[in-house]
mmCIF file of C-alpha atoms in Angstrom:
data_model
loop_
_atom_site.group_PDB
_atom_site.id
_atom_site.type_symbol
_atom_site.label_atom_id
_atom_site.label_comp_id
_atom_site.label_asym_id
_atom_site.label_seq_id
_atom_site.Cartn_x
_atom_site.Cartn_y
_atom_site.Cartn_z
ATOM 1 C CA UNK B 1 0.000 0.000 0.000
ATOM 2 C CA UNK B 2 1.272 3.437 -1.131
ATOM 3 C CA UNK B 3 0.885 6.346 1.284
ATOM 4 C CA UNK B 4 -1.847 8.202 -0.961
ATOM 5 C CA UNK B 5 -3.583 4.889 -0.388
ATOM 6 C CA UNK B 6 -3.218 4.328 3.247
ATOM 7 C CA UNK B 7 -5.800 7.618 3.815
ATOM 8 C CA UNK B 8 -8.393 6.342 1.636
ATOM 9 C CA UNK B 9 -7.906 2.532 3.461
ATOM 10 C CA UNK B 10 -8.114 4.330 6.381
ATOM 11 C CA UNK B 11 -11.658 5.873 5.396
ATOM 12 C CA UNK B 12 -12.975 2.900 4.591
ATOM 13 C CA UNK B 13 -12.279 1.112 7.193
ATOM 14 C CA UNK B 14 -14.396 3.752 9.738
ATOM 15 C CA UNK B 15 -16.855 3.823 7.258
ATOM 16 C CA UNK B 16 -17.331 -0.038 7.226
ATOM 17 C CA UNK B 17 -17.382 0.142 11.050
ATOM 18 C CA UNK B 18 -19.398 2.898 11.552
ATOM 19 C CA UNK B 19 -22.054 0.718 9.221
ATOM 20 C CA UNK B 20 -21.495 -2.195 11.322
ATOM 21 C CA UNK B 21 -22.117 -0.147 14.705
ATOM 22 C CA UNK B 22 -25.460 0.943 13.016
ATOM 23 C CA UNK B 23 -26.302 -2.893 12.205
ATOM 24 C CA UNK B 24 -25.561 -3.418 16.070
ATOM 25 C CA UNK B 25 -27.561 -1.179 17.760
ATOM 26 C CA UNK B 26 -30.399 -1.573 15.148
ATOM 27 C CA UNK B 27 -30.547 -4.856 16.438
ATOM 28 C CA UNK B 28 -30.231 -4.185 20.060
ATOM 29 C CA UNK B 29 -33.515 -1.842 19.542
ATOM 30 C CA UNK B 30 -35.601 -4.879 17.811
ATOM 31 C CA UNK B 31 -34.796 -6.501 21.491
ATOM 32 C CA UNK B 32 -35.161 -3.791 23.495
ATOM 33 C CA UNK B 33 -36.690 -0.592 21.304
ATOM 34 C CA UNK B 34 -36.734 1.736 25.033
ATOM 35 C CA UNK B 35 -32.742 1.119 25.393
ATOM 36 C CA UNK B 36 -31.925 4.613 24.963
ATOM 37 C CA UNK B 37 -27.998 3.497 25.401
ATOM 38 C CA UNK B 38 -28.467 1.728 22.180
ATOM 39 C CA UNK B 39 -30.738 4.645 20.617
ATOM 40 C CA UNK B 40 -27.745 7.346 21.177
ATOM 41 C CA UNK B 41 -25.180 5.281 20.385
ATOM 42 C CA UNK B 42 -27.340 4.274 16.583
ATOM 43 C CA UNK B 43 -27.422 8.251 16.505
ATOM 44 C CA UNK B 44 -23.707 8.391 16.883
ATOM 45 C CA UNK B 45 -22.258 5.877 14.527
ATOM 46 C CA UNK B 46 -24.652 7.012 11.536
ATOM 47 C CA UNK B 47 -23.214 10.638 11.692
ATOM 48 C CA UNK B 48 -20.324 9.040 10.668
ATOM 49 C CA UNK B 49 -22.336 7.874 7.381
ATOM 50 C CA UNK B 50 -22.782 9.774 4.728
ATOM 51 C CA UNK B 51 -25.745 11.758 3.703
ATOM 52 C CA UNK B 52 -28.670 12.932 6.104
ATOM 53 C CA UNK B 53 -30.971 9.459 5.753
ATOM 54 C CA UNK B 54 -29.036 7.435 8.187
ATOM 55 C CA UNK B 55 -28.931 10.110 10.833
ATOM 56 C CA UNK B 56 -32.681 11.079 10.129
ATOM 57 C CA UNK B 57 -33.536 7.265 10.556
ATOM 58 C CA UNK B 58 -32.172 6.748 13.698
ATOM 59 C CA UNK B 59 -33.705 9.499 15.184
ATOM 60 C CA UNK B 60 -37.064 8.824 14.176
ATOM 61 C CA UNK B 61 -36.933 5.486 15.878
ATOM 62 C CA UNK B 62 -35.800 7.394 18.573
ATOM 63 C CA UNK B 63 -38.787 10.148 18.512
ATOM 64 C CA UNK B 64 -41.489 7.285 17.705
ATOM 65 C CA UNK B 65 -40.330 5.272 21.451
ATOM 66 C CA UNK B 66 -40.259 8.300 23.184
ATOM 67 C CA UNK B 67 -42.640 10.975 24.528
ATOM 68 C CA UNK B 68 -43.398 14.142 26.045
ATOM 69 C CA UNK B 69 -41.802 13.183 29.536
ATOM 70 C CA UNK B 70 -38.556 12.321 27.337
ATOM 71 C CA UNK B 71 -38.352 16.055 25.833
ATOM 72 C CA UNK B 72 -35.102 16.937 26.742
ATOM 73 C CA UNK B 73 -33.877 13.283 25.904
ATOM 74 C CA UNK B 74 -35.222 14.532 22.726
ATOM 75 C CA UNK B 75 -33.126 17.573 22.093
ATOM 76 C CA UNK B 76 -30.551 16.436 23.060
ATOM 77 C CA UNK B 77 -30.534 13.817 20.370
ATOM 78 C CA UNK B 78 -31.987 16.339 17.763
ATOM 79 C CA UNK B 79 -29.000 18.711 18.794
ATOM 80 C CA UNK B 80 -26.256 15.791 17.869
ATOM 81 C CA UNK B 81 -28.412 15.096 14.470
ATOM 82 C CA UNK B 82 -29.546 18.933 13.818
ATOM 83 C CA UNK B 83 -26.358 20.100 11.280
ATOM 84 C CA UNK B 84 -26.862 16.636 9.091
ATOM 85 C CA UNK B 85 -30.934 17.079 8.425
ATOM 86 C CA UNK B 86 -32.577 18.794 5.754
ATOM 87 C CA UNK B 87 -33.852 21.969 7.389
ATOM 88 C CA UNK B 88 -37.472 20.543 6.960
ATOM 89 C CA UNK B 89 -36.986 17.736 8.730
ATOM 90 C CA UNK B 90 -35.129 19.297 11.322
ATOM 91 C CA UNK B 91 -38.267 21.969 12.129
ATOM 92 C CA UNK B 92 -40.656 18.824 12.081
ATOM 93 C CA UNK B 93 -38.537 17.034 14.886
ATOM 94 C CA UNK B 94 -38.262 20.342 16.566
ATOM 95 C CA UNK B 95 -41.857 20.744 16.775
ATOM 96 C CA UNK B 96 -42.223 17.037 18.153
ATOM 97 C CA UNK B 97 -40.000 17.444 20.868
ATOM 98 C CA UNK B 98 -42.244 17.924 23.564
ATOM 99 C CA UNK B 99 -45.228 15.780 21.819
ATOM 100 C CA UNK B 100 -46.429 12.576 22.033
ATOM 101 C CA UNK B 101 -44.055 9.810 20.837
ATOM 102 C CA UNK B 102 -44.229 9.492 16.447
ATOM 103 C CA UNK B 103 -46.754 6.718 14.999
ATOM 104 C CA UNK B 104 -44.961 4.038 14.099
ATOM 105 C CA UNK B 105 -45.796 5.033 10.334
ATOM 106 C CA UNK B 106 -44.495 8.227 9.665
ATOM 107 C CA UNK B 107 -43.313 10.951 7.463
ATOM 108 C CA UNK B 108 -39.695 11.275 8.663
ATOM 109 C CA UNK B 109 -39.168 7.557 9.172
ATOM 110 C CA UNK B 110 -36.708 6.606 6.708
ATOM 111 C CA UNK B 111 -35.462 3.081 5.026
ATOM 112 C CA UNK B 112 -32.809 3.238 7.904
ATOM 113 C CA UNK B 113 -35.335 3.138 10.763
ATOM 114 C CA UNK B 114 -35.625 0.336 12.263
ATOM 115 C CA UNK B 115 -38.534 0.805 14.744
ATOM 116 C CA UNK B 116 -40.478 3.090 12.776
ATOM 117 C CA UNK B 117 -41.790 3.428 9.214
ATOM 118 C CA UNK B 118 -41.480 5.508 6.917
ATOM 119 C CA UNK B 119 -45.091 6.687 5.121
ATOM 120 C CA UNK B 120 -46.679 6.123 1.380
ATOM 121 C CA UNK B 121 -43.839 6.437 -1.054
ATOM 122 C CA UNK B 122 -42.667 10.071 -1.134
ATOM 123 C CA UNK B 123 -42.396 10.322 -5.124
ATOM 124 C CA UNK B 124 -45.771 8.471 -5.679
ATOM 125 C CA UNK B 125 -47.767 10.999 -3.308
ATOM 126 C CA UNK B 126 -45.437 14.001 -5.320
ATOM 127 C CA UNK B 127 -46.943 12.663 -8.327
ATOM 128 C CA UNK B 128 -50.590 12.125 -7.362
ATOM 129 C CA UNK B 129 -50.763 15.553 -5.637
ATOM 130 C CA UNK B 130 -53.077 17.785 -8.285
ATOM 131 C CA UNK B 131 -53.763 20.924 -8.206
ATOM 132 C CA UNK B 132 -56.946 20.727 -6.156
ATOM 133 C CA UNK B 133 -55.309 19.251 -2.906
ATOM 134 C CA UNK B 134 -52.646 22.046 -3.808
ATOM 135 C CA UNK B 135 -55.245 24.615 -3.233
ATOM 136 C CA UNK B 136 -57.189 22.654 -0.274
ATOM 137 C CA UNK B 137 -53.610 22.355 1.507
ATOM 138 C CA UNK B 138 -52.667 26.274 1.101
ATOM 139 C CA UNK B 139 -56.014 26.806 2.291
ATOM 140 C CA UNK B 140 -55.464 24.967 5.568
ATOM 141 C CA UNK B 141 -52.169 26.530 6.046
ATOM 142 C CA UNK B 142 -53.663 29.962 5.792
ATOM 143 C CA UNK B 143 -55.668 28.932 8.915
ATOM 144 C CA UNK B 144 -53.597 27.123 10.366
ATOM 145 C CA UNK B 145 -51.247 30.140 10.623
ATOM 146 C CA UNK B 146 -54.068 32.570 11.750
ATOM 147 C CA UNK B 147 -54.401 29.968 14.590
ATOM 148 C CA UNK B 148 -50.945 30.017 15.405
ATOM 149 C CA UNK B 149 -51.094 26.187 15.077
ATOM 150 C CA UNK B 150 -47.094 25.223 14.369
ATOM 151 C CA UNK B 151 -47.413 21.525 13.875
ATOM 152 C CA UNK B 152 -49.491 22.213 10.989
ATOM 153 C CA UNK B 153 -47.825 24.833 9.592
ATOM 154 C CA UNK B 154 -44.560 22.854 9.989
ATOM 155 C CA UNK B 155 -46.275 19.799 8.488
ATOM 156 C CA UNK B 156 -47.687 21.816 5.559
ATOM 157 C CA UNK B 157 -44.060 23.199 4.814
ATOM 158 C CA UNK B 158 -42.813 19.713 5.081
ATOM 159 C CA UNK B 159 -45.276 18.539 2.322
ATOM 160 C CA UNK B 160 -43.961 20.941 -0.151
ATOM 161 C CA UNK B 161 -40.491 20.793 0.544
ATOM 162 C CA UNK B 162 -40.670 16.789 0.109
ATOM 163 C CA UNK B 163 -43.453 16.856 -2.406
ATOM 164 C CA UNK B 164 -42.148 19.922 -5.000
ATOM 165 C CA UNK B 165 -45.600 21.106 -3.956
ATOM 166 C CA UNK B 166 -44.692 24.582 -5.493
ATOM 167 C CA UNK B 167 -48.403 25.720 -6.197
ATOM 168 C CA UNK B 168 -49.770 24.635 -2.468
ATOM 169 C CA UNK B 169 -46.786 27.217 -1.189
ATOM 170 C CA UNK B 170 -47.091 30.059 -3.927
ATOM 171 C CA UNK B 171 -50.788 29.801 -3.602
ATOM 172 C CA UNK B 172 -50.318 29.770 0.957
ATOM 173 C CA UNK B 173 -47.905 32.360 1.042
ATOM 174 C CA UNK B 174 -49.228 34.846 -1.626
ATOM 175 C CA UNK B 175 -52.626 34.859 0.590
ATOM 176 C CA UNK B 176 -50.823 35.211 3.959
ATOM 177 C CA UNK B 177 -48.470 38.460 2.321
ATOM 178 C CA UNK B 178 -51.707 39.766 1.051
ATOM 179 C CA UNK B 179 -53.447 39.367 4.610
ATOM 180 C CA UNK B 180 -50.492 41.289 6.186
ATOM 181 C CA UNK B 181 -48.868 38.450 7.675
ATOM 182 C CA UNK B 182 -45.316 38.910 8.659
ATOM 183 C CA UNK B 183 -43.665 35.228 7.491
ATOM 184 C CA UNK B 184 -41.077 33.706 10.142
ATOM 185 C CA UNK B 185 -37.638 32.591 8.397
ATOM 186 C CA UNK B 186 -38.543 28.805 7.598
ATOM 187 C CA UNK B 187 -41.124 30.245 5.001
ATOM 188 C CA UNK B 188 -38.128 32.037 3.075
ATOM 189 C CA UNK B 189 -35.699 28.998 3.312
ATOM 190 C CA UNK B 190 -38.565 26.555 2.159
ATOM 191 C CA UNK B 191 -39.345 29.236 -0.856
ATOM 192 C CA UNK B 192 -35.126 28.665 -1.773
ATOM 193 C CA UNK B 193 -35.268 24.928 -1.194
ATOM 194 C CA UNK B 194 -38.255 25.193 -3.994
ATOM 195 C CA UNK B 195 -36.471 27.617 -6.226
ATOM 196 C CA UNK B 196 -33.240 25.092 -6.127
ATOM 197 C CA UNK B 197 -35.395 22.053 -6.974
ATOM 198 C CA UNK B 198 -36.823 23.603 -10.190
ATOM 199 C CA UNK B 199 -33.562 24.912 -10.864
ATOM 200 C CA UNK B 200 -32.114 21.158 -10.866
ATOM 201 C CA UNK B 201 -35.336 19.353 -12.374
#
């Protein structure tokens, strides 16, 4: 082995471990799914993964065993996580934090979970979403912002980040500028996250 190898060995090697520590605790929470040892340490070795899914994954299983008498349990883990999540996701596990425990099925569940579930296929509901449940959506945001309600307003933004949903934004946030409403800063970084995905499509 050269030494411009021995890095990229040595890269592999944590990254092969780091999946195996994953594989570990995943199984440890099948047994036990309330071990929150084995729930941090998950957490831990799928930073060391690449990409957000692993790290989202883990911490859904987390958030669907755990409730509102485990909120700071819940931060804490969201706080390791927080810089590796989609900005999305990480305002949906915000809001959750001192809620009930997740479904098993849900939206933020990913194909690394191994408690919970992740919900319908992501692409399939993108494609069946017309332009009628567009407008019924941005009309439930609207009032779900005049009623202060978060949860929905962070599950509405989640839909159209993670759906393209373009028209059920443009149609929610052109009514709430109209109305006088003063949008808070996730509104502006979902409209970029939109802007970037129609740049790339």
């Amino acid at each position: 082995m050269t030494d411009d190898q021995a890095p990229m060995a040595g890269a592999a090697h944590r990254l092969l471990a780091a999946r195996q520590a994953v594989r570990r605790h995943g199984r440890d929470l099948l047994r036990n799914p309330d071990d929150i040892g084995a729930h941090m340490a998950r957490l831990q070795a799928s930073l060391a993964l690449a990409g957000a899914e692993p790290v989202q994954g883990a911490l859904a299983d987390l958030f669907s065993r755990f409730g509102a008498r485990d909120a700071q349990l819940k931060r804490t883990a969201l706080l390791l996580a927080r810089a590796r999540l989609p900005a999305h996701a990480s305002r949906w596990f915000e809001a959750q934090t001192a809620q009930t425990a997740l479904p098993a099925i849900n939206p933020l569940a990913t194909r690394w979970s191994v408690l919970a579930h992740p919900s319908a296929d992501i692409s399939t509901r993108a494609r069946r979403c017309s332009a009628d449940d567009s407008r019924l959506l941005a009309a439930q945001a609207v009032r779900a912002f005049a009623a202060a309600d978060q949860p929905a307003q962070n599950a509405f933004l989640h839909h159209c980040v993670t759906c393209h949903d373009n028209l059920a934004f443009m149609l929610a946030r052109r009514a709430l500028l109209k109305s006088g409403a003063c949008l808070p800063p996730d509104w502006a970084e979902v409209s970029l996250q939109l802007e970037h995905t129609q740049e790339g499509a």
